[in-house]
């Protein structure tokens, strides 16, 4: 799976082989000892991950349910009449699909995928940068893209990347992509990073946004026992980053792994028949059970709020 996709999450591995994440984590550790892969918080990648970037087909299948939940929550941060910038990535593409019916919205992007997701939204104005097309992620990069962003001012920037750590911030494996993302950040009052748990604690070659430049992180709920992502979230919160945790809940049922291009229709999660009262929907906080506390990421989200 790592050879096919470039990266894989422990949750996905556990689901495929029908065992616990604890067992999967032990096996991944053994494979790393043999030099077959590199471990990352919440997953594994091919060796040499600092400079290697999976292509778009591989990224679409990695943590797809988590990306959908993150996009649902992030869309709630966009208000009517906002002017925003949206960077390239499969998570930002999911976000764009949910923004099609925000009245008076203006979206500036260097991503062909983001623009395509909004192409039929008649109440959303899409502004594309110039630049040179980078085929691996369908993004416009280079001096043309950066120059077209000079002098721009918007309310929010939504970015993704290859990795996120409290020590270094957001990073990516490609120098040209990192340079354009930095130009997007310079145009925004607030910087919102969309990163699923497989990217937390991972690092890559080129820094995009230093930790102190990140306003908010939107990530997914991942509460495996002794999960190091919870510690990374604590460290990011200590650095002043606001944390928003998207509960997965019904995300697996409410969002398909891949959607064909076309008009984006915002989805409102609908409980299926028989859903127990009080079960949280994506974006809602999970109530604490009797005799126990909230999961680590949920406790952190509660503290930040």
CSV table of N, CA and C in Angstrom, one decimal, residues 125-223:
chain,number,residue,atom,x,y,z
A,125,UNK,N,-17.0,34.2,-7.1
A,125,UNK,CA,-16.0,34.7,-8.0
A,125,UNK,C,-14.7,34.0,-7.8
A,126,UNK,N,-14.1,33.4,-8.9
A,126,UNK,CA,-12.9,32.7,-8.8
A,126,UNK,C,-11.8,33.5,-9.5
A,127,UNK,N,-10.7,33.8,-8.9
A,127,UNK,CA,-9.6,34.5,-9.5
A,127,UNK,C,-8.4,33.5,-9.4
A,128,UNK,N,-7.8,33.3,-10.6
A,128,UNK,CA,-6.6,32.4,-10.7
A,128,UNK,C,-5.4,33.2,-10.8
A,129,UNK,N,-4.3,32.7,-10.2
A,129,UNK,CA,-3.0,33.3,-10.4
A,129,UNK,C,-2.5,32.9,-11.8
A,130,UNK,N,-1.4,33.6,-12.2
A,130,UNK,CA,-0.7,33.1,-13.4
A,130,UNK,C,0.3,32.1,-12.9
A,131,UNK,N,1.3,31.8,-13.8
A,131,UNK,CA,2.3,30.9,-13.4
A,131,UNK,C,2.5,29.7,-14.4
A,132,UNK,N,3.3,28.8,-14.0
A,132,UNK,CA,3.6,27.6,-14.8
A,132,UNK,C,3.0,26.4,-14.1
A,133,UNK,N,2.3,25.6,-14.9
A,133,UNK,CA,1.5,24.4,-14.4
A,133,UNK,C,2.5,23.3,-13.9
A,134,UNK,N,2.3,22.9,-12.7
A,134,UNK,CA,3.0,21.8,-12.1
A,134,UNK,C,2.0,20.6,-12.1
A,135,UNK,N,2.3,19.7,-13.0
A,135,UNK,CA,1.3,18.6,-13.3
A,135,UNK,C,1.1,17.7,-12.2
A,136,UNK,N,2.0,17.5,-11.3
A,136,UNK,CA,1.8,16.4,-10.2
A,136,UNK,C,0.7,16.8,-9.3
A,137,UNK,N,0.5,18.1,-9.1
A,137,UNK,CA,-0.6,18.5,-8.2
A,137,UNK,C,-1.6,19.5,-8.8
A,138,UNK,N,-1.5,19.8,-10.1
A,138,UNK,CA,-2.3,20.7,-10.9
A,138,UNK,C,-2.3,22.1,-10.3
A,139,UNK,N,-1.1,22.5,-9.9
A,139,UNK,CA,-1.0,23.9,-9.3
A,139,UNK,C,-0.2,24.8,-10.2
A,140,UNK,N,-0.4,26.1,-10.2
A,140,UNK,CA,0.4,27.1,-10.9
A,140,UNK,C,1.5,27.6,-9.9
A,141,UNK,N,2.7,27.5,-10.4
A,141,UNK,CA,3.8,27.9,-9.5
A,141,UNK,C,4.8,28.8,-10.3
A,142,UNK,N,5.8,29.3,-9.6
A,142,UNK,CA,6.8,30.1,-10.3
A,142,UNK,C,6.6,31.6,-10.1
A,143,UNK,N,7.5,32.4,-10.7
A,143,UNK,CA,7.4,33.8,-10.5
A,143,UNK,C,6.1,34.4,-11.0
A,144,UNK,N,5.5,33.9,-12.1
A,144,UNK,CA,4.2,34.4,-12.5
A,144,UNK,C,3.2,34.3,-11.5
A,145,UNK,N,3.1,33.2,-10.8
A,145,UNK,CA,2.1,33.0,-9.7
A,145,UNK,C,2.4,34.0,-8.6
A,146,UNK,N,3.6,34.1,-8.2
A,146,UNK,CA,4.0,34.9,-7.0
A,146,UNK,C,3.7,36.4,-7.4
A,147,UNK,N,4.1,36.9,-8.6
A,147,UNK,CA,3.9,38.3,-8.9
A,147,UNK,C,2.4,38.6,-9.0
A,148,UNK,N,1.5,37.7,-9.4
A,148,UNK,CA,0.1,38.0,-9.4
A,148,UNK,C,-0.5,38.1,-8.1
A,149,UNK,N,0.2,37.7,-7.0
A,149,UNK,CA,-0.3,37.8,-5.7
A,149,UNK,C,0.2,39.0,-4.9
A,150,UNK,N,1.1,39.7,-5.6
A,150,UNK,CA,1.7,40.9,-4.9
A,150,UNK,C,0.6,42.0,-4.8
A,151,UNK,N,0.6,42.6,-3.6
A,151,UNK,CA,-0.4,43.7,-3.4
A,151,UNK,C,-1.8,43.2,-3.0
A,152,UNK,N,-2.0,41.9,-3.0
A,152,UNK,CA,-3.3,41.3,-2.7
A,152,UNK,C,-3.6,41.3,-1.2
A,153,UNK,N,-4.8,41.5,-0.8
A,153,UNK,CA,-5.2,41.4,0.6
A,153,UNK,C,-6.5,40.7,0.7
A,154,UNK,N,-6.6,39.7,1.5
A,154,UNK,CA,-7.8,38.9,1.8
A,154,UNK,C,-8.0,38.6,3.3
A,155,UNK,N,-9.1,38.1,3.6
A,155,UNK,CA,-9.4,37.8,5.1
A,155,UNK,C,-8.7,36.6,5.6
A,156,UNK,N,-8.7,35.5,4.8
A,156,UNK,CA,-8.2,34.2,5.2
A,156,UNK,C,-7.4,33.5,4.1
A,157,UNK,N,-6.4,32.7,4.5
A,157,UNK,CA,-5.7,31.8,3.6
A,157,UNK,C,-5.9,30.4,4.2
A,158,UNK,N,-6.3,29.5,3.3
A,158,UNK,CA,-6.5,28.1,3.6
A,158,UNK,C,-5.4,27.3,2.9
A,159,UNK,N,-4.6,26.6,3.6
A,159,UNK,CA,-3.4,25.9,3.1
A,159,UNK,C,-3.3,24.5,3.6
A,160,UNK,N,-2.7,23.6,2.8
A,160,UNK,CA,-2.4,22.3,3.2
A,160,UNK,C,-0.9,22.1,3.0
A,161,UNK,N,-0.3,21.0,3.2
A,161,UNK,CA,1.1,20.8,3.0
A,161,UNK,C,1.5,19.3,3.2
A,162,UNK,N,2.8,19.0,3.2
A,162,UNK,CA,3.2,17.6,3.4
A,162,UNK,C,3.4,17.3,4.9
A,163,UNK,N,3.7,18.3,5.7
A,163,UNK,CA,3.9,18.0,7.1
A,163,UNK,C,3.7,19.2,8.0
A,164,UNK,N,3.4,18.9,9.3
A,164,UNK,CA,3.2,20.0,10.2
A,164,UNK,C,3.8,19.7,11.6
A,165,UNK,N,4.7,20.5,12.1
A,165,UNK,CA,5.3,20.3,13.4
A,165,UNK,C,5.2,21.6,14.2
A,166,UNK,N,5.2,21.5,15.5
A,166,UNK,CA,5.2,22.7,16.4
A,166,UNK,C,6.6,23.4,16.3
A,167,UNK,N,7.6,22.6,16.0
A,167,UNK,CA,9.0,23.2,16.0
A,167,UNK,C,9.2,24.0,14.7
A,168,UNK,N,8.7,23.5,13.6
A,168,UNK,CA,9.0,24.1,12.3
A,168,UNK,C,7.8,24.7,11.5
A,169,UNK,N,6.6,24.3,11.9
A,169,UNK,CA,5.4,24.8,11.2
A,169,UNK,C,5.1,23.9,10.0
A,170,UNK,N,4.4,24.5,9.0
A,170,UNK,CA,4.0,23.8,7.8
A,170,UNK,C,5.1,23.7,6.8
A,171,UNK,N,5.2,22.5,6.2
A,171,UNK,CA,6.3,22.3,5.2
A,171,UNK,C,5.8,21.5,4.0
A,172,UNK,N,6.6,21.5,2.9
A,172,UNK,CA,6.2,20.8,1.8
A,172,UNK,C,7.5,20.3,1.1
A,173,UNK,N,7.4,19.3,0.2
A,173,UNK,CA,8.6,18.7,-0.4
A,173,UNK,C,9.1,19.4,-1.6
A,174,UNK,N,8.3,20.4,-2.1
A,174,UNK,CA,8.7,21.1,-3.4
A,174,UNK,C,8.9,22.5,-3.2
A,175,UNK,N,10.1,23.0,-3.7
A,175,UNK,CA,10.5,24.4,-3.4
A,175,UNK,C,9.6,25.4,-4.1
A,176,UNK,N,9.1,25.1,-5.3
A,176,UNK,CA,8.3,26.1,-6.0
A,176,UNK,C,6.9,26.2,-5.4
A,177,UNK,N,6.4,25.0,-4.9
A,177,UNK,CA,5.1,25.1,-4.2
A,177,UNK,C,5.2,25.8,-2.9
A,178,UNK,N,6.3,25.6,-2.2
A,178,UNK,CA,6.4,26.3,-0.9
A,178,UNK,C,6.5,27.8,-1.2
A,179,UNK,N,7.2,28.3,-2.2
A,179,UNK,CA,7.3,29.7,-2.5
A,179,UNK,C,6.0,30.4,-2.8
A,180,UNK,N,5.2,29.7,-3.6
A,180,UNK,CA,3.8,30.2,-3.9
A,180,UNK,C,3.0,30.3,-2.6
A,181,UNK,N,3.0,29.2,-1.8
A,181,UNK,CA,2.2,29.2,-0.6
A,181,UNK,C,2.6,30.3,0.3
A,182,UNK,N,3.9,30.6,0.4
A,182,UNK,CA,4.4,31.8,1.2
A,182,UNK,C,3.8,33.1,0.7
A,183,UNK,N,3.7,33.2,-0.6
A,183,UNK,CA,3.0,34.4,-1.2
A,183,UNK,C,1.5,34.5,-0.8
A,184,UNK,N,0.9,33.3,-0.8
A,184,UNK,CA,-0.5,33.3,-0.4
A,184,UNK,C,-0.7,33.7,1.0
A,185,UNK,N,0.2,33.3,1.9
A,185,UNK,CA,0.1,33.6,3.3
A,185,UNK,C,0.3,35.1,3.5
A,186,UNK,N,1.2,35.7,2.7
A,186,UNK,CA,1.5,37.2,2.9
A,186,UNK,C,0.2,38.0,2.6
A,187,UNK,N,-0.7,37.4,1.8
A,187,UNK,CA,-1.9,38.2,1.4
A,187,UNK,C,-3.0,38.1,2.4
A,188,UNK,N,-2.9,37.3,3.4
A,188,UNK,CA,-4.0,37.0,4.3
A,188,UNK,C,-3.9,37.6,5.7
A,189,UNK,N,-5.0,38.0,6.3
A,189,UNK,CA,-5.0,38.4,7.7
A,189,UNK,C,-4.9,37.2,8.6
A,190,UNK,N,-5.5,36.0,8.3
A,190,UNK,CA,-5.5,34.8,9.1
A,190,UNK,C,-5.0,33.7,8.2
A,191,UNK,N,-4.2,32.8,8.8
A,191,UNK,CA,-3.7,31.6,8.1
A,191,UNK,C,-4.3,30.4,8.7
A,192,UNK,N,-5.1,29.6,8.0
A,192,UNK,CA,-5.7,28.4,8.5
A,192,UNK,C,-5.1,27.2,7.7
A,193,UNK,N,-4.5,26.3,8.5
A,193,UNK,CA,-3.9,25.1,7.9
A,193,UNK,C,-4.9,23.9,8.1
A,194,UNK,N,-5.1,23.2,7.0
A,194,UNK,CA,-5.9,22.0,6.9
A,194,UNK,C,-4.9,20.8,6.9
A,195,UNK,N,-4.9,20.0,7.9
A,195,UNK,CA,-3.9,18.9,8.0
A,195,UNK,C,-4.5,17.7,8.7
A,196,UNK,N,-4.6,16.5,8.1
A,196,UNK,CA,-5.1,15.3,8.7
A,196,UNK,C,-4.0,14.8,9.6
A,197,UNK,N,-4.4,13.8,10.5
A,197,UNK,CA,-3.4,13.3,11.5
A,197,UNK,C,-2.1,12.7,10.9
A,198,UNK,N,-2.2,12.2,9.7
A,198,UNK,CA,-1.0,11.6,9.1
A,198,UNK,C,0.1,12.7,8.9
A,199,UNK,N,-0.2,14.0,8.8
A,199,UNK,CA,0.7,15.0,8.6
A,199,UNK,C,1.3,15.6,9.9
A,200,UNK,N,0.6,15.4,11.0
A,200,UNK,CA,1.0,15.9,12.2
A,200,UNK,C,2.3,15.2,12.7
A,201,UNK,N,3.3,16.0,13.0
A,201,UNK,CA,4.6,15.5,13.4
A,201,UNK,C,5.5,15.1,12.3
A,202,UNK,N,5.0,15.2,11.0
A,202,UNK,CA,5.8,14.9,9.9
A,202,UNK,C,6.5,16.2,9.4
A,203,UNK,N,7.7,16.1,8.8
A,203,UNK,CA,8.4,17.3,8.4
A,203,UNK,C,8.9,17.0,7.0
A,204,UNK,N,9.1,18.1,6.2
A,204,UNK,CA,9.5,18.0,4.8
A,204,UNK,C,10.6,19.1,4.6
A,205,UNK,N,11.1,19.1,3.3
A,205,UNK,CA,12.3,19.9,3.1
A,205,UNK,C,12.1,21.4,3.2
A,206,UNK,N,11.0,22.0,2.7
A,206,UNK,CA,10.8,23.4,2.6
A,206,UNK,C,9.7,23.9,3.5
A,207,UNK,N,10.1,24.9,4.3
A,207,UNK,CA,9.1,25.5,5.2
A,207,UNK,C,8.2,26.4,4.4
A,208,UNK,N,6.9,26.2,4.7
A,208,UNK,CA,5.9,27.1,4.1
A,208,UNK,C,5.5,28.2,5.0
A,209,UNK,N,5.0,27.8,6.2
A,209,UNK,CA,4.6,28.8,7.2
A,209,UNK,C,5.2,28.4,8.6
A,210,UNK,N,5.9,29.4,9.2
A,210,UNK,CA,6.4,29.1,10.5
A,210,UNK,C,5.2,29.0,11.5
A,211,UNK,N,5.4,28.3,12.6
A,211,UNK,CA,4.4,28.0,13.5
A,211,UNK,C,3.7,29.3,14.0
A,212,UNK,N,4.5,30.3,14.3
A,212,UNK,CA,4.0,31.6,14.8
A,212,UNK,C,3.1,32.3,13.8
A,213,UNK,N,3.2,31.9,12.5
A,213,UNK,CA,2.4,32.5,11.5
A,213,UNK,C,1.1,31.8,11.2
A,214,UNK,N,0.8,30.7,11.9
A,214,UNK,CA,-0.4,29.9,11.7
A,214,UNK,C,-1.5,30.4,12.7
A,215,UNK,N,-2.6,30.8,12.3
A,215,UNK,CA,-3.7,31.3,13.2
A,215,UNK,C,-4.5,30.1,13.7
A,216,UNK,N,-4.8,29.1,12.8
A,216,UNK,CA,-5.7,28.0,13.3
A,216,UNK,C,-5.3,26.7,12.5
A,217,UNK,N,-5.4,25.6,13.2
A,217,UNK,CA,-5.2,24.3,12.5
A,217,UNK,C,-6.6,23.6,12.6
A,218,UNK,N,-7.0,23.1,11.4
A,218,UNK,CA,-8.2,22.2,11.4
A,218,UNK,C,-7.7,20.8,11.1
A,219,UNK,N,-7.9,19.9,12.0
A,219,UNK,CA,-7.5,18.5,11.9
A,219,UNK,C,-8.6,17.6,12.2
A,220,UNK,N,-8.3,16.3,12.1
A,220,UNK,CA,-9.3,15.3,12.4
A,220,UNK,C,-9.1,14.7,13.8
A,221,UNK,N,-10.1,14.0,14.3
A,221,UNK,CA,-10.1,13.3,15.6
A,221,UNK,C,-9.4,12.0,15.4
A,222,UNK,N,-8.3,11.9,16.2
A,222,UNK,CA,-7.5,10.7,16.1
A,222,UNK,C,-7.0,10.4,17.6
A,223,UNK,N,-7.6,9.4,18.2
A,223,UNK,CA,-7.4,9.2,19.6
A,223,UNK,C,-6.9,7.8,19.9
